[in-house]
């Protein structure tokens, strides 16, 4: 029996030998073997030549570096050419050794992009047909989704695909697993259509049927991700002295760009199972605001129901920190929320008739309110009267605090229904690793999981990784928060501790 045969069980005759078709059939006989081998060899050489050609021709940096050697060779100085080549290769080696990231960005990443483009073009029509996305017309013509253009990035490509009549975007989405495998991507998803960025005067004059929408009938935008810039721990860069509260950097997105969140006019709900890295999101947020905390333009107050285990490391950065220890823990939490809700009322009435949003000053700073476990001020308060008071105060704070410069970041370990009733009051939502897939839509909103937010599939070995729904669109983005060690947090507290007064919660929070 040879390697391409198999065995099958015949009910009457016991085991029988059968021929099994393998993916690549191989030849029988010496002559056929020689032919087959030569074919494979030629294919290999062609592949290598294409690789080298792509490397040199498509890469201006490599092309420029190869010029001296090529010139010397053409000038009939082969030894000098060889020496120049060796120097060039050594130079590239040193570059790779010293600055691997820059080397990848300028040399190997363009090559990978070119290789991916080749793969799209080579495989596209077969892939569409074999995935069942081709349709036959009345005249027996076969129509398949057409690749219109490809926009490439270092870690992800977006393919604009025009669908033939008879194929819907939903059907295309069902075939994403086949497409992911065939195009050797880490992940594939369909993005909502990009909104046009037209000047307002032109938009106003456009007929309504051309108004930009989230979907574009007959077209899908397929995003394919390759490699993963989030496998390594992300570090927080030193914050700029001028803080822009509408774009605070808290980590990295999976396209390699910084992950920025806006704190203005919104609150943030942060959900994640235990050990998913909620602490790193909270701390990278605080770290990014360092200079503004020191100058007094931002005040941070916190509630840490674990007795200060999470937020206690950087206690000096907080204007008030309630740690909920002792017998009156629930009263502390209620008083904390009621004080803040009163502050929201005060600010709202001061701003009324003057401005819609607050511009932070030292007298009226921006207030960042960090609650490490939201359930501990709602569902987990045992006494029903206290719970009602806490919930009323939280509701008031969330509805009134947005415009007058108060931002609540509420962390949540277990997004159960009774806690999720608060969800709609948190316009910004971040979901880290979750225990069940049903929790994803509970946190990020309906349909987020089917648009690519696989929070339940995040590995336990990747704390700080999660998904967010981008502002102003329904697109889901994979992110990783920057990580600050305990020592980093202590250093942060030393560098950015606010001015002289640190007063207790019952002395007011602002
Ligand atoms: N962004 C990150 N990058 C790398 N490692 C991280 C990151 N965030 C957290 N970790 C690691 O994972 C561990 C758990 O993180 P963390 O304590 O922040 O989880 P958590 O979600 O706050 O859990 P809990 O709900 O139990 O408080 C930390 O000890 C830390 O070592
Ligand atoms: Mg924690």
Short mmCIF file of C-alpha atoms and ligand atoms in Angstrom, two decimals:
data_model
loop_
_atom_site.label_atom_id
_atom_site.label_comp_id
_atom_site.label_asym_id
_atom_site.label_seq_id
_atom_site.Cartn_x
_atom_site.Cartn_y
_atom_site.Cartn_z
CA UNK A 1 0.00 0.00 0.00
CA UNK A 2 1.42 3.41 -0.89
CA UNK A 3 1.23 6.71 0.98
CA UNK A 4 -1.78 7.94 -0.96
CA UNK A 5 -3.94 4.96 -0.27
CA UNK A 6 -6.25 4.52 2.68
CA UNK A 7 -8.33 1.91 4.39
CA UNK A 8 -12.05 1.71 4.64
CA UNK A 9 -14.34 -0.66 6.46
CA UNK A 10 -16.59 -2.71 4.20
CA UNK A 11 -19.39 -4.18 6.31
CA UNK A 12 -19.18 -7.53 4.59
CA UNK A 13 -15.53 -7.91 3.67
CA UNK A 14 -13.73 -6.24 6.57
CA UNK A 15 -11.00 -3.64 5.80
CA UNK A 16 -10.50 -2.82 2.16
CA UNK A 17 -7.91 -0.77 0.38
CA UNK A 18 -9.27 2.31 -1.40
CA UNK A 19 -7.65 5.19 -3.28
CA UNK A 20 -7.92 8.53 -1.59
CA UNK A 21 -7.50 11.64 -3.68
CA UNK A 22 -4.92 13.92 -2.05
CA UNK A 23 -4.82 17.71 -2.42
CA UNK A 24 -1.76 17.56 -4.70
CA UNK A 25 -1.53 14.37 -6.73
CA UNK A 26 2.02 13.04 -7.19
CA UNK A 27 3.45 11.08 -10.13
CA UNK A 28 4.05 7.39 -10.59
CA UNK A 29 7.25 6.20 -12.32
CA UNK A 30 10.75 7.68 -12.62
CA UNK A 31 10.11 9.79 -15.74
CA UNK A 32 7.03 11.38 -14.26
CA UNK A 33 8.89 12.01 -11.01
CA UNK A 34 11.69 13.82 -12.88
CA UNK A 35 9.15 15.96 -14.71
CA UNK A 36 7.28 16.74 -11.54
CA UNK A 37 10.48 17.65 -9.69
CA UNK A 38 11.66 19.94 -12.51
CA UNK A 39 8.28 21.67 -12.49
CA UNK A 40 8.43 22.22 -8.74
CA UNK A 41 12.02 23.43 -9.00
CA UNK A 42 11.14 25.95 -11.71
CA UNK A 43 8.14 27.13 -9.69
CA UNK A 44 10.44 27.58 -6.68
CA UNK A 45 13.00 29.57 -8.69
CA UNK A 46 10.23 31.74 -10.14
CA UNK A 47 8.90 32.35 -6.64
CA UNK A 48 12.38 33.34 -5.41
CA UNK A 49 12.94 35.66 -8.38
CA UNK A 50 9.58 37.33 -7.81
CA UNK A 51 10.51 37.79 -4.17
CA UNK A 52 13.86 39.37 -5.00
CA UNK A 53 12.32 41.50 -7.77
CA UNK A 54 9.61 42.68 -5.41
CA UNK A 55 12.16 43.35 -2.73
CA UNK A 56 14.35 45.45 -4.96
CA UNK A 57 12.01 47.09 -7.45
CA UNK A 58 9.14 47.89 -5.12
CA UNK A 59 11.27 49.06 -2.30
CA UNK A 60 12.95 52.41 -2.90
CA UNK A 61 15.21 52.00 0.12
CA UNK A 62 16.52 48.60 -1.00
CA UNK A 63 16.71 49.72 -4.64
CA UNK A 64 18.83 52.75 -3.69
CA UNK A 65 21.09 50.58 -1.52
CA UNK A 66 21.57 48.05 -4.35
CA UNK A 67 22.53 50.75 -6.89
CA UNK A 68 26.29 50.99 -6.13
CA UNK A 69 26.74 47.21 -6.40
CA UNK A 70 24.77 47.10 -9.66
CA UNK A 71 26.75 50.01 -11.10
CA UNK A 72 30.09 48.43 -10.21
CA UNK A 73 29.00 45.17 -11.72
CA UNK A 74 27.97 46.86 -14.97
CA UNK A 75 31.27 48.75 -14.97
CA UNK A 76 33.05 45.37 -15.11
CA UNK A 77 34.29 45.38 -11.55
CA UNK A 78 32.73 42.21 -10.16
CA UNK A 79 34.87 42.01 -6.99
CA UNK A 80 34.14 45.57 -6.10
CA UNK A 81 30.49 44.87 -6.79
CA UNK A 82 30.61 41.90 -4.44
CA UNK A 83 32.28 44.01 -1.75
CA UNK A 84 29.62 46.73 -2.16
CA UNK A 85 26.92 44.10 -1.90
CA UNK A 86 28.41 42.72 1.30
CA UNK A 87 28.65 46.19 2.80
CA UNK A 88 25.01 46.83 1.87
CA UNK A 89 23.87 43.54 3.40
CA UNK A 90 25.89 44.23 6.56
CA UNK A 91 24.30 47.69 6.72
CA UNK A 92 20.84 46.22 6.49
CA UNK A 93 21.75 43.63 9.14
CA UNK A 94 22.89 46.37 11.51
CA UNK A 95 19.75 48.39 10.83
CA UNK A 96 17.60 45.36 11.62
CA UNK A 97 19.58 44.66 14.77
CA UNK A 98 19.43 48.20 16.10
CA UNK A 99 15.99 49.40 14.97
CA UNK A 100 13.92 46.34 14.09
CA UNK A 101 10.68 48.32 14.02
CA UNK A 102 11.95 51.01 11.63
CA UNK A 103 13.54 48.32 9.47
CA UNK A 104 10.23 46.49 9.24
CA UNK A 105 8.32 49.68 8.43
CA UNK A 106 10.69 50.67 5.58
CA UNK A 107 11.93 47.36 4.21
CA UNK A 108 9.98 44.21 5.01
CA UNK A 109 6.50 45.66 5.48
CA UNK A 110 6.32 47.05 1.88
CA UNK A 111 7.35 43.62 0.69
CA UNK A 112 4.62 41.90 2.70
CA UNK A 113 2.07 44.38 1.30
CA UNK A 114 3.14 43.60 -2.24
CA UNK A 115 2.94 39.90 -1.54
CA UNK A 116 -0.59 40.29 -0.13
CA UNK A 117 -1.69 42.31 -3.18
CA UNK A 118 -0.42 39.52 -5.42
CA UNK A 119 -2.37 37.00 -3.39
CA UNK A 120 -5.61 38.97 -3.68
CA UNK A 121 -5.33 39.25 -7.43
CA UNK A 122 -4.26 35.64 -7.89
CA UNK A 123 -6.85 34.04 -5.66
CA UNK A 124 -9.84 36.35 -5.81
CA UNK A 125 -12.02 34.93 -8.57
CA UNK A 126 -11.42 31.28 -7.60
CA UNK A 127 -12.07 32.07 -3.97
CA UNK A 128 -15.35 33.79 -4.75
CA UNK A 129 -16.50 30.86 -6.86
CA UNK A 130 -15.45 28.17 -4.39
CA UNK A 131 -17.05 30.03 -1.47
CA UNK A 132 -20.38 30.03 -3.24
CA UNK A 133 -20.40 33.77 -3.87
CA UNK A 134 -20.67 33.54 -7.67
CA UNK A 135 -24.04 33.67 -9.44
CA UNK A 136 -25.12 32.55 -12.88
CA UNK A 137 -27.05 34.90 -15.11
CA UNK A 138 -29.85 33.90 -17.48
CA UNK A 139 -27.29 33.66 -20.26
CA UNK A 140 -25.09 31.32 -18.19
CA UNK A 141 -22.55 34.01 -17.53
CA UNK A 142 -20.84 33.66 -14.12
CA UNK A 143 -20.67 36.84 -12.03
CA UNK A 144 -18.63 37.09 -8.85
CA UNK A 145 -17.90 39.90 -6.37
CA UNK A 146 -15.35 42.21 -7.95
CA UNK A 147 -12.32 43.64 -6.21
CA UNK A 148 -12.45 47.39 -6.90
CA UNK A 149 -9.49 48.65 -4.89
CA UNK A 150 -7.24 47.75 -1.99
CA UNK A 151 -6.07 50.25 0.63
CA UNK A 152 -3.11 48.84 2.49
CA UNK A 153 -1.68 49.45 5.93
CA UNK A 154 1.13 47.79 7.81
CA UNK A 155 -1.14 45.44 9.75
CA UNK A 156 -4.42 45.54 7.85
CA UNK A 157 -5.82 46.02 4.36
CA UNK A 158 -9.26 47.27 3.37
CA UNK A 159 -10.68 45.80 0.16
CA UNK A 160 -13.56 47.50 -1.56
CA UNK A 161 -15.70 44.80 -3.13
CA UNK A 162 -18.54 45.31 -5.55
CA UNK A 163 -21.24 42.66 -5.21
CA UNK A 164 -23.10 41.22 -8.22
CA UNK A 165 -26.89 41.24 -8.22
CA UNK A 166 -28.11 38.30 -6.18
CA UNK A 167 -25.37 38.40 -3.53
CA UNK A 168 -26.07 40.39 -0.37
CA UNK A 169 -23.60 41.85 2.10
CA UNK A 170 -25.04 39.46 4.71
CA UNK A 171 -24.24 36.46 2.53
CA UNK A 172 -20.75 37.77 1.89
CA UNK A 173 -20.30 38.14 5.68
CA UNK A 174 -21.29 34.49 6.20
CA UNK A 175 -18.32 33.48 4.05
CA UNK A 176 -15.74 35.38 6.08
CA UNK A 177 -14.20 32.21 7.59
CA UNK A 178 -13.37 30.85 4.11
CA UNK A 179 -12.02 34.23 3.00
CA UNK A 180 -9.89 34.56 6.15
CA UNK A 181 -8.28 31.17 5.64
CA UNK A 182 -7.72 31.50 1.92
CA UNK A 183 -6.17 34.96 2.13
CA UNK A 184 -4.06 33.87 5.13
CA UNK A 185 -5.44 36.65 7.30
CA UNK A 186 -5.56 36.68 11.09
CA UNK A 187 -9.05 38.09 11.04
CA UNK A 188 -11.56 39.36 8.49
CA UNK A 189 -14.57 41.55 8.99
CA UNK A 190 -16.88 43.75 7.04
CA UNK A 191 -16.68 47.44 7.89
CA UNK A 192 -19.51 49.94 7.67
CA UNK A 193 -19.16 52.24 4.65
CA UNK A 194 -16.90 55.20 5.25
CA UNK A 195 -18.85 58.41 5.51
CA UNK A 196 -17.91 61.04 3.02
CA UNK A 197 -16.08 63.98 4.39
CA UNK A 198 -17.70 66.65 2.28
CA UNK A 199 -17.69 70.32 3.18
CA UNK A 200 -20.93 71.32 4.92
CA UNK A 201 -21.99 73.71 2.10
CA UNK A 202 -21.76 70.92 -0.45
CA UNK A 203 -23.46 68.36 1.78
CA UNK A 204 -26.37 70.73 2.31
CA UNK A 205 -26.86 71.03 -1.44
CA UNK A 206 -26.75 67.30 -2.19
CA UNK A 207 -30.05 65.61 -2.95
CA UNK A 208 -31.18 63.53 0.03
CA UNK A 209 -30.78 60.20 -1.75
CA UNK A 210 -27.02 60.85 -1.92
CA UNK A 211 -26.77 61.56 1.79
CA UNK A 212 -23.93 59.50 3.32
CA UNK A 213 -25.10 56.40 5.18
CA UNK A 214 -23.53 53.54 7.13
CA UNK A 215 -24.18 51.04 4.39
CA UNK A 216 -23.64 51.32 0.68
CA UNK A 217 -25.88 48.91 -1.21
CA UNK A 218 -23.97 46.62 -3.53
CA UNK A 219 -20.61 47.32 -1.92
CA UNK A 220 -18.75 45.86 1.03
CA UNK A 221 -15.57 47.04 2.68
CA UNK A 222 -13.64 43.96 3.72
CA UNK A 223 -10.96 44.47 6.35
CA UNK A 224 -8.26 41.83 6.57
CA UNK A 225 -5.84 41.96 9.48
CA UNK A 226 -2.35 40.41 9.34
CA UNK A 227 0.14 39.96 12.17
CA UNK A 228 -0.72 41.45 15.51
CA UNK A 229 0.81 44.60 16.94
CA UNK A 230 -1.01 43.86 20.21
CA UNK A 231 0.84 40.68 21.21
CA UNK A 232 3.49 42.68 23.01
CA UNK A 233 2.82 44.74 26.09
CA UNK A 234 2.12 48.36 25.15
CA UNK A 235 3.91 51.11 27.02
CA UNK A 236 2.48 54.54 27.72
CA UNK A 237 4.45 57.38 26.11
CA UNK A 238 5.17 60.40 28.27
CA UNK A 239 2.15 62.72 27.92
CA UNK A 240 2.44 66.06 26.17
CA UNK A 241 2.21 69.12 28.43
CA UNK A 242 -0.87 70.33 26.53
CA UNK A 243 -3.64 67.81 27.14
CA UNK A 244 -6.39 67.40 24.58
CA UNK A 245 -9.33 65.91 26.46
CA UNK A 246 -10.99 64.89 23.21
CA UNK A 247 -8.10 62.59 22.24
CA UNK A 248 -6.44 60.99 25.25
CA UNK A 249 -4.01 58.21 24.30
CA UNK A 250 -4.57 55.07 26.37
CA UNK A 251 -2.91 52.36 24.29
CA UNK A 252 -2.64 51.00 20.76
CA UNK A 253 -5.11 49.85 18.13
CA UNK A 254 -4.56 46.72 16.09
CA UNK A 255 -3.69 48.75 13.01
CA UNK A 256 -0.67 50.01 14.94
CA UNK A 257 -2.12 53.50 15.50
CA UNK A 258 -2.51 55.04 18.95
CA UNK A 259 -5.80 54.25 20.69
CA UNK A 260 -7.34 57.54 21.69
CA UNK A 261 -10.53 58.14 23.65
CA UNK A 262 -12.50 61.31 24.11
CA UNK A 263 -13.48 62.29 27.62
CA UNK A 264 -15.60 65.28 26.64
CA UNK A 265 -19.38 65.01 26.82
CA UNK A 266 -19.40 61.28 27.55
CA UNK A 267 -18.90 58.63 30.24
CA UNK A 268 -16.98 55.38 29.85
CA UNK A 269 -18.16 51.89 30.74
CA UNK A 270 -15.28 49.44 31.04
CA UNK A 271 -16.23 45.78 31.28
CA UNK A 272 -13.95 42.79 31.70
CA UNK A 273 -13.68 39.53 33.60
CA UNK A 274 -11.38 39.34 36.58
CA UNK A 275 -7.75 39.66 35.46
CA UNK A 276 -8.70 41.07 32.06
CA UNK A 277 -6.71 44.25 32.67
CA UNK A 278 -9.30 46.83 33.65
CA UNK A 279 -6.71 48.36 35.94
CA UNK A 280 -4.43 49.09 32.98
CA UNK A 281 -7.15 51.06 31.18
CA UNK A 282 -7.86 53.11 34.31
CA UNK A 283 -4.19 53.81 34.96
CA UNK A 284 -3.25 54.62 31.38
CA UNK A 285 -6.11 57.10 31.31
CA UNK A 286 -4.90 58.78 34.47
CA UNK A 287 -1.27 58.65 33.26
CA UNK A 288 -2.19 60.39 30.00
CA UNK A 289 -3.70 63.28 31.99
CA UNK A 290 -0.65 63.69 34.27
CA UNK A 291 0.38 67.27 33.44
CA UNK A 292 -3.23 68.49 33.67
CA UNK A 293 -3.63 66.76 37.06
CA UNK A 294 -0.51 68.50 38.32
CA UNK A 295 -1.60 71.91 37.07
CA UNK A 296 -5.08 71.50 38.56
CA UNK A 297 -7.03 71.61 35.30
CA UNK A 298 -8.13 68.02 35.91
CA UNK A 299 -9.17 66.63 39.28
CA UNK A 300 -9.35 62.87 39.74
CA UNK A 301 -11.57 61.31 42.37
CA UNK A 302 -11.99 57.59 42.85
CA UNK A 303 -13.96 54.86 44.49
CA UNK A 304 -12.14 51.60 45.06
CA UNK A 305 -14.32 49.00 46.74
CA UNK A 306 -11.33 46.69 47.20
CA UNK A 307 -10.00 48.84 50.01
CA UNK A 308 -7.56 50.73 47.76
CA UNK A 309 -5.89 47.69 46.23
CA UNK A 310 -6.35 48.97 42.68
CA UNK A 311 -6.19 52.76 43.00
CA UNK A 312 -4.24 53.00 46.25
CA UNK A 313 -0.82 52.85 44.52
CA UNK A 314 -1.29 56.30 43.13
CA UNK A 315 -3.27 57.76 46.03
CA UNK A 316 -1.49 61.13 45.79
CA UNK A 317 -3.01 61.75 42.36
CA UNK A 318 -6.56 61.67 43.72
CA UNK A 319 -8.31 64.67 45.19
CA UNK A 320 -10.50 62.17 47.02
CA UNK A 321 -10.31 58.42 47.19
CA UNK A 322 -13.01 56.38 48.88
CA UNK A 323 -11.77 52.91 49.66
CA UNK A 324 -14.96 51.46 51.19
CA UNK A 325 -13.38 49.78 54.12
CA UNK A 326 -14.75 49.64 57.61
CA UNK A 327 -18.31 49.19 58.78
CA UNK A 328 -19.74 52.26 57.07
CA UNK A 329 -18.48 51.23 53.60
CA UNK A 330 -21.91 51.55 52.00
CA UNK A 331 -22.50 54.97 53.57
CA UNK A 332 -19.13 56.11 52.19
CA UNK A 333 -20.15 55.07 48.68
CA UNK A 334 -23.57 56.74 48.93
CA UNK A 335 -22.06 59.97 50.29
CA UNK A 336 -19.42 59.93 47.50
CA UNK A 337 -22.05 59.65 44.78
CA UNK A 338 -24.42 62.18 46.34
CA UNK A 339 -21.62 64.74 46.68
CA UNK A 340 -20.72 64.27 43.04
CA UNK A 341 -24.34 64.44 41.90
CA UNK A 342 -24.74 67.72 43.84
CA UNK A 343 -21.61 69.00 42.15
CA UNK A 344 -23.11 68.09 38.75
CA UNK A 345 -26.26 70.06 39.69
CA UNK A 346 -24.19 73.03 40.82
CA UNK A 347 -22.12 73.06 37.65
CA UNK A 348 -25.14 72.61 35.40
CA UNK A 349 -26.95 75.56 36.98
CA UNK A 350 -23.81 77.71 36.76
CA UNK A 351 -23.38 76.94 33.09
CA UNK A 352 -27.06 77.26 32.20
CA UNK A 353 -27.57 80.12 29.79
CA UNK A 354 -23.80 80.74 29.45
CA UNK A 355 -22.28 77.79 27.70
CA UNK A 356 -23.24 74.29 26.64
CA UNK A 357 -19.98 72.69 27.65
CA UNK A 358 -17.34 73.50 30.17
CA UNK A 359 -13.88 74.78 29.35
CA UNK A 360 -11.78 73.54 32.28
CA UNK A 361 -10.02 76.13 34.43
CA UNK A 362 -8.28 75.84 37.77
CA UNK A 363 -11.42 77.23 39.44
CA UNK A 364 -13.75 74.88 37.56
CA UNK A 365 -11.59 71.87 36.66
CA UNK A 366 -12.51 68.85 34.61
CA UNK A 367 -13.50 66.06 36.98
CA UNK A 368 -12.53 62.46 36.25
CA UNK A 369 -14.48 60.07 38.45
CA UNK A 370 -13.05 56.55 38.58
CA UNK A 371 -15.28 53.82 40.01
CA UNK A 372 -13.40 50.51 40.08
CA UNK A 373 -16.47 48.31 40.50
CA UNK A 374 -19.73 49.85 39.41
CA UNK A 375 -21.82 47.02 40.86
CA UNK A 376 -20.55 47.81 44.33
CA UNK A 377 -22.42 51.12 44.27
CA UNK A 378 -25.53 49.66 42.69
CA UNK A 379 -26.39 45.96 42.77
CA UNK A 380 -24.13 44.94 45.66
CA UNK A 381 -25.43 47.39 48.28
CA UNK A 382 -27.45 45.14 50.55
CA UNK A 383 -29.61 47.74 52.25
CA UNK A 384 -32.38 48.63 49.81
CA UNK A 385 -32.80 52.24 51.00
CA UNK A 386 -29.10 52.94 50.62
CA UNK A 387 -29.10 51.21 47.25
CA UNK A 388 -31.94 53.41 46.02
CA UNK A 389 -30.09 56.53 47.21
CA UNK A 390 -26.89 55.38 45.48
CA UNK A 391 -28.70 54.59 42.25
CA UNK A 392 -30.56 57.90 42.26
CA UNK A 393 -27.31 59.79 42.80
CA UNK A 394 -25.48 57.82 40.09
CA UNK A 395 -28.33 58.45 37.64
CA UNK A 396 -28.22 62.18 38.41
CA UNK A 397 -24.44 62.29 38.06
CA UNK A 398 -24.47 60.46 34.74
CA UNK A 399 -27.25 62.49 33.14
CA UNK A 400 -26.24 65.91 34.42
CA UNK A 401 -22.47 65.57 34.61
CA UNK A 402 -21.61 65.09 30.95
CA UNK A 403 -21.83 68.66 29.70
CA UNK A 404 -20.31 70.46 32.71
CA UNK A 405 -17.00 68.59 32.54
CA UNK A 406 -17.55 65.50 34.70
CA UNK A 407 -16.56 62.13 33.28
CA UNK A 408 -17.37 58.86 35.01
CA UNK A 409 -15.30 55.78 34.19
CA UNK A 410 -17.14 52.79 35.60
CA UNK A 411 -15.45 49.40 35.63
CA UNK A 412 -17.59 46.32 35.61
CA UNK A 413 -16.60 42.72 36.21
CA UNK A 414 -19.87 41.01 35.55
CA UNK A 415 -22.10 42.70 32.98
CA UNK A 416 -25.37 41.28 34.21
CA UNK A 417 -28.73 42.67 33.28
CA UNK A 418 -29.35 44.75 36.39
CA UNK A 419 -26.04 46.54 35.89
CA UNK A 420 -26.47 46.91 32.20
CA UNK A 421 -29.53 49.05 32.77
CA UNK A 422 -26.94 51.81 33.24
CA UNK A 423 -25.34 51.05 29.91
CA UNK A 424 -27.24 53.64 27.92
CA UNK A 425 -25.96 56.37 30.17
CA UNK A 426 -22.37 55.50 29.16
CA UNK A 427 -21.92 56.54 25.53
CA UNK A 428 -18.34 55.18 25.38
CA UNK A 429 -17.96 51.47 26.04
CA UNK A 430 -14.87 49.30 26.23
CA UNK A 431 -15.10 45.51 26.53
CA UNK A 432 -12.02 43.54 27.52
CA UNK A 433 -12.02 39.73 27.89
CA UNK A 434 -15.48 38.50 28.83
CA UNK A 435 -16.58 35.12 30.10
CA UNK A 436 -19.54 34.51 27.78
CA UNK A 437 -20.21 35.56 24.22
CA UNK A 438 -23.68 36.83 25.20
CA UNK A 439 -22.04 39.52 27.34
CA UNK A 440 -20.42 41.19 24.34
CA UNK A 441 -23.61 42.73 22.97
CA UNK A 442 -24.72 43.54 26.53
CA UNK A 443 -21.71 45.82 26.90
CA UNK A 444 -20.96 47.12 23.42
CA UNK A 445 -24.50 47.20 22.07
CA UNK A 446 -26.54 44.98 19.81
CA UNK A 447 -24.72 43.40 16.90
CA UNK A 448 -21.21 44.31 18.12
CA UNK A 449 -20.17 40.65 18.34
CA UNK A 450 -21.33 39.87 14.85
CA UNK A 451 -19.38 42.91 13.64
CA UNK A 452 -16.20 41.36 15.03
CA UNK A 453 -15.98 41.99 18.78
CA UNK A 454 -14.94 38.52 20.00
CA UNK A 455 -14.31 39.41 23.63
CA UNK A 456 -14.89 35.84 24.80
CA UNK A 457 -12.06 34.66 22.53
CA UNK A 458 -9.43 37.01 23.97
CA UNK A 459 -6.70 34.91 25.58
CA UNK A 460 -6.16 35.09 29.31
CA UNK A 461 -2.52 35.68 28.47
CA UNK A 462 -3.38 38.99 26.78
CA UNK A 463 -4.65 41.25 29.56
CA UNK A 464 -5.52 44.77 28.48
CA UNK A 465 -6.75 43.61 25.03
CA UNK A 466 -10.34 44.49 24.20
CA UNK A 467 -12.77 45.94 21.70
CA UNK A 468 -14.34 49.37 21.38
CA UNK A 469 -17.06 50.70 19.14
CA UNK A 470 -15.68 53.71 17.33
CA UNK A 471 -17.32 57.06 17.95
CA UNK A 472 -19.75 58.14 15.29
CA UNK A 473 -19.72 54.79 13.45
CA UNK A 474 -20.64 51.20 14.17
CA UNK A 475 -17.15 49.91 13.39
CA UNK A 476 -15.55 47.74 16.04
CA UNK A 477 -11.85 48.20 16.80
CA UNK A 478 -9.48 45.86 18.65
CA UNK A 479 -7.21 47.64 21.10
CA UNK A 480 -4.74 47.09 23.91
CA UNK A 481 -4.34 49.40 26.87
CA UNK A 482 -0.88 50.52 27.89
CA UNK A 483 0.49 48.77 30.95
CA UNK A 484 1.90 50.55 33.99
CA UNK A 485 3.66 48.48 36.61
CA UNK A 486 3.19 49.28 40.30
CA UNK A 487 6.50 51.14 40.21
CA UNK A 488 5.39 53.13 37.15
CA UNK A 489 2.26 54.16 39.06
CA UNK A 490 4.26 55.23 42.09
CA UNK A 491 6.55 57.24 39.81
CA UNK A 492 3.51 58.77 38.14
CA UNK A 493 2.17 59.81 41.54
CA UNK A 494 5.50 61.44 42.39
CA UNK A 495 5.74 63.26 39.04
CA UNK A 496 2.21 64.54 38.74
CA UNK A 497 0.79 64.85 42.24
CA UNK A 498 -1.56 67.81 42.31
CA UNK A 499 -1.03 71.06 44.20
CA UNK A 500 -1.00 71.39 47.98
CA UNK A 501 -4.52 70.44 49.14
CA UNK A 502 -5.76 66.90 49.33
CA UNK A 503 -9.10 67.01 50.95
CA UNK A 504 -11.48 64.32 52.08
CA UNK A 505 -14.68 63.50 50.33
CA UNK A 506 -16.84 65.14 53.00
CA UNK A 507 -14.96 68.38 52.41
CA UNK A 508 -16.22 68.53 48.82
CA UNK A 509 -14.72 67.08 45.72
CA UNK A 510 -13.89 70.02 43.52
N1 LIG B 1 -2.40 46.19 29.42
C1 LIG B 1 -1.75 45.19 30.03
N2 LIG B 1 -0.66 44.66 29.44
C2 LIG B 1 0.01 43.64 30.04
N3 LIG B 1 -0.34 43.08 31.19
C3 LIG B 1 -1.41 43.57 31.83
C4 LIG B 1 -2.17 44.64 31.28
N4 LIG B 1 -3.19 44.91 32.12
C5 LIG B 1 -3.07 44.05 33.14
N5 LIG B 1 -2.00 43.25 32.98
C6 LIG B 1 -1.60 42.15 33.89
O1 LIG B 1 -2.75 41.37 34.19
C7 LIG B 1 -2.99 41.30 35.59
C8 LIG B 1 -4.46 41.52 35.88
O2 LIG B 1 -4.78 42.84 35.53
P1 LIG B 1 -5.79 43.74 36.37
O3 LIG B 1 -5.54 43.60 37.84
O4 LIG B 1 -5.72 45.12 35.82
O5 LIG B 1 -7.16 43.05 36.01
P2 LIG B 1 -8.61 43.50 36.42
O6 LIG B 1 -9.45 43.44 35.22
O7 LIG B 1 -8.54 44.82 37.14
O8 LIG B 1 -9.04 42.34 37.41
P3 LIG B 1 -9.99 42.45 38.70
O9 LIG B 1 -11.37 42.55 38.19
O10 LIG B 1 -9.72 41.16 39.40
O11 LIG B 1 -9.57 43.65 39.47
C9 LIG B 1 -2.11 42.35 36.22
O12 LIG B 1 -1.50 41.87 37.37
C10 LIG B 1 -1.06 42.66 35.20
O13 LIG B 1 0.13 41.95 35.48
MG1 LIG B 2 -9.03 45.54 39.01
#
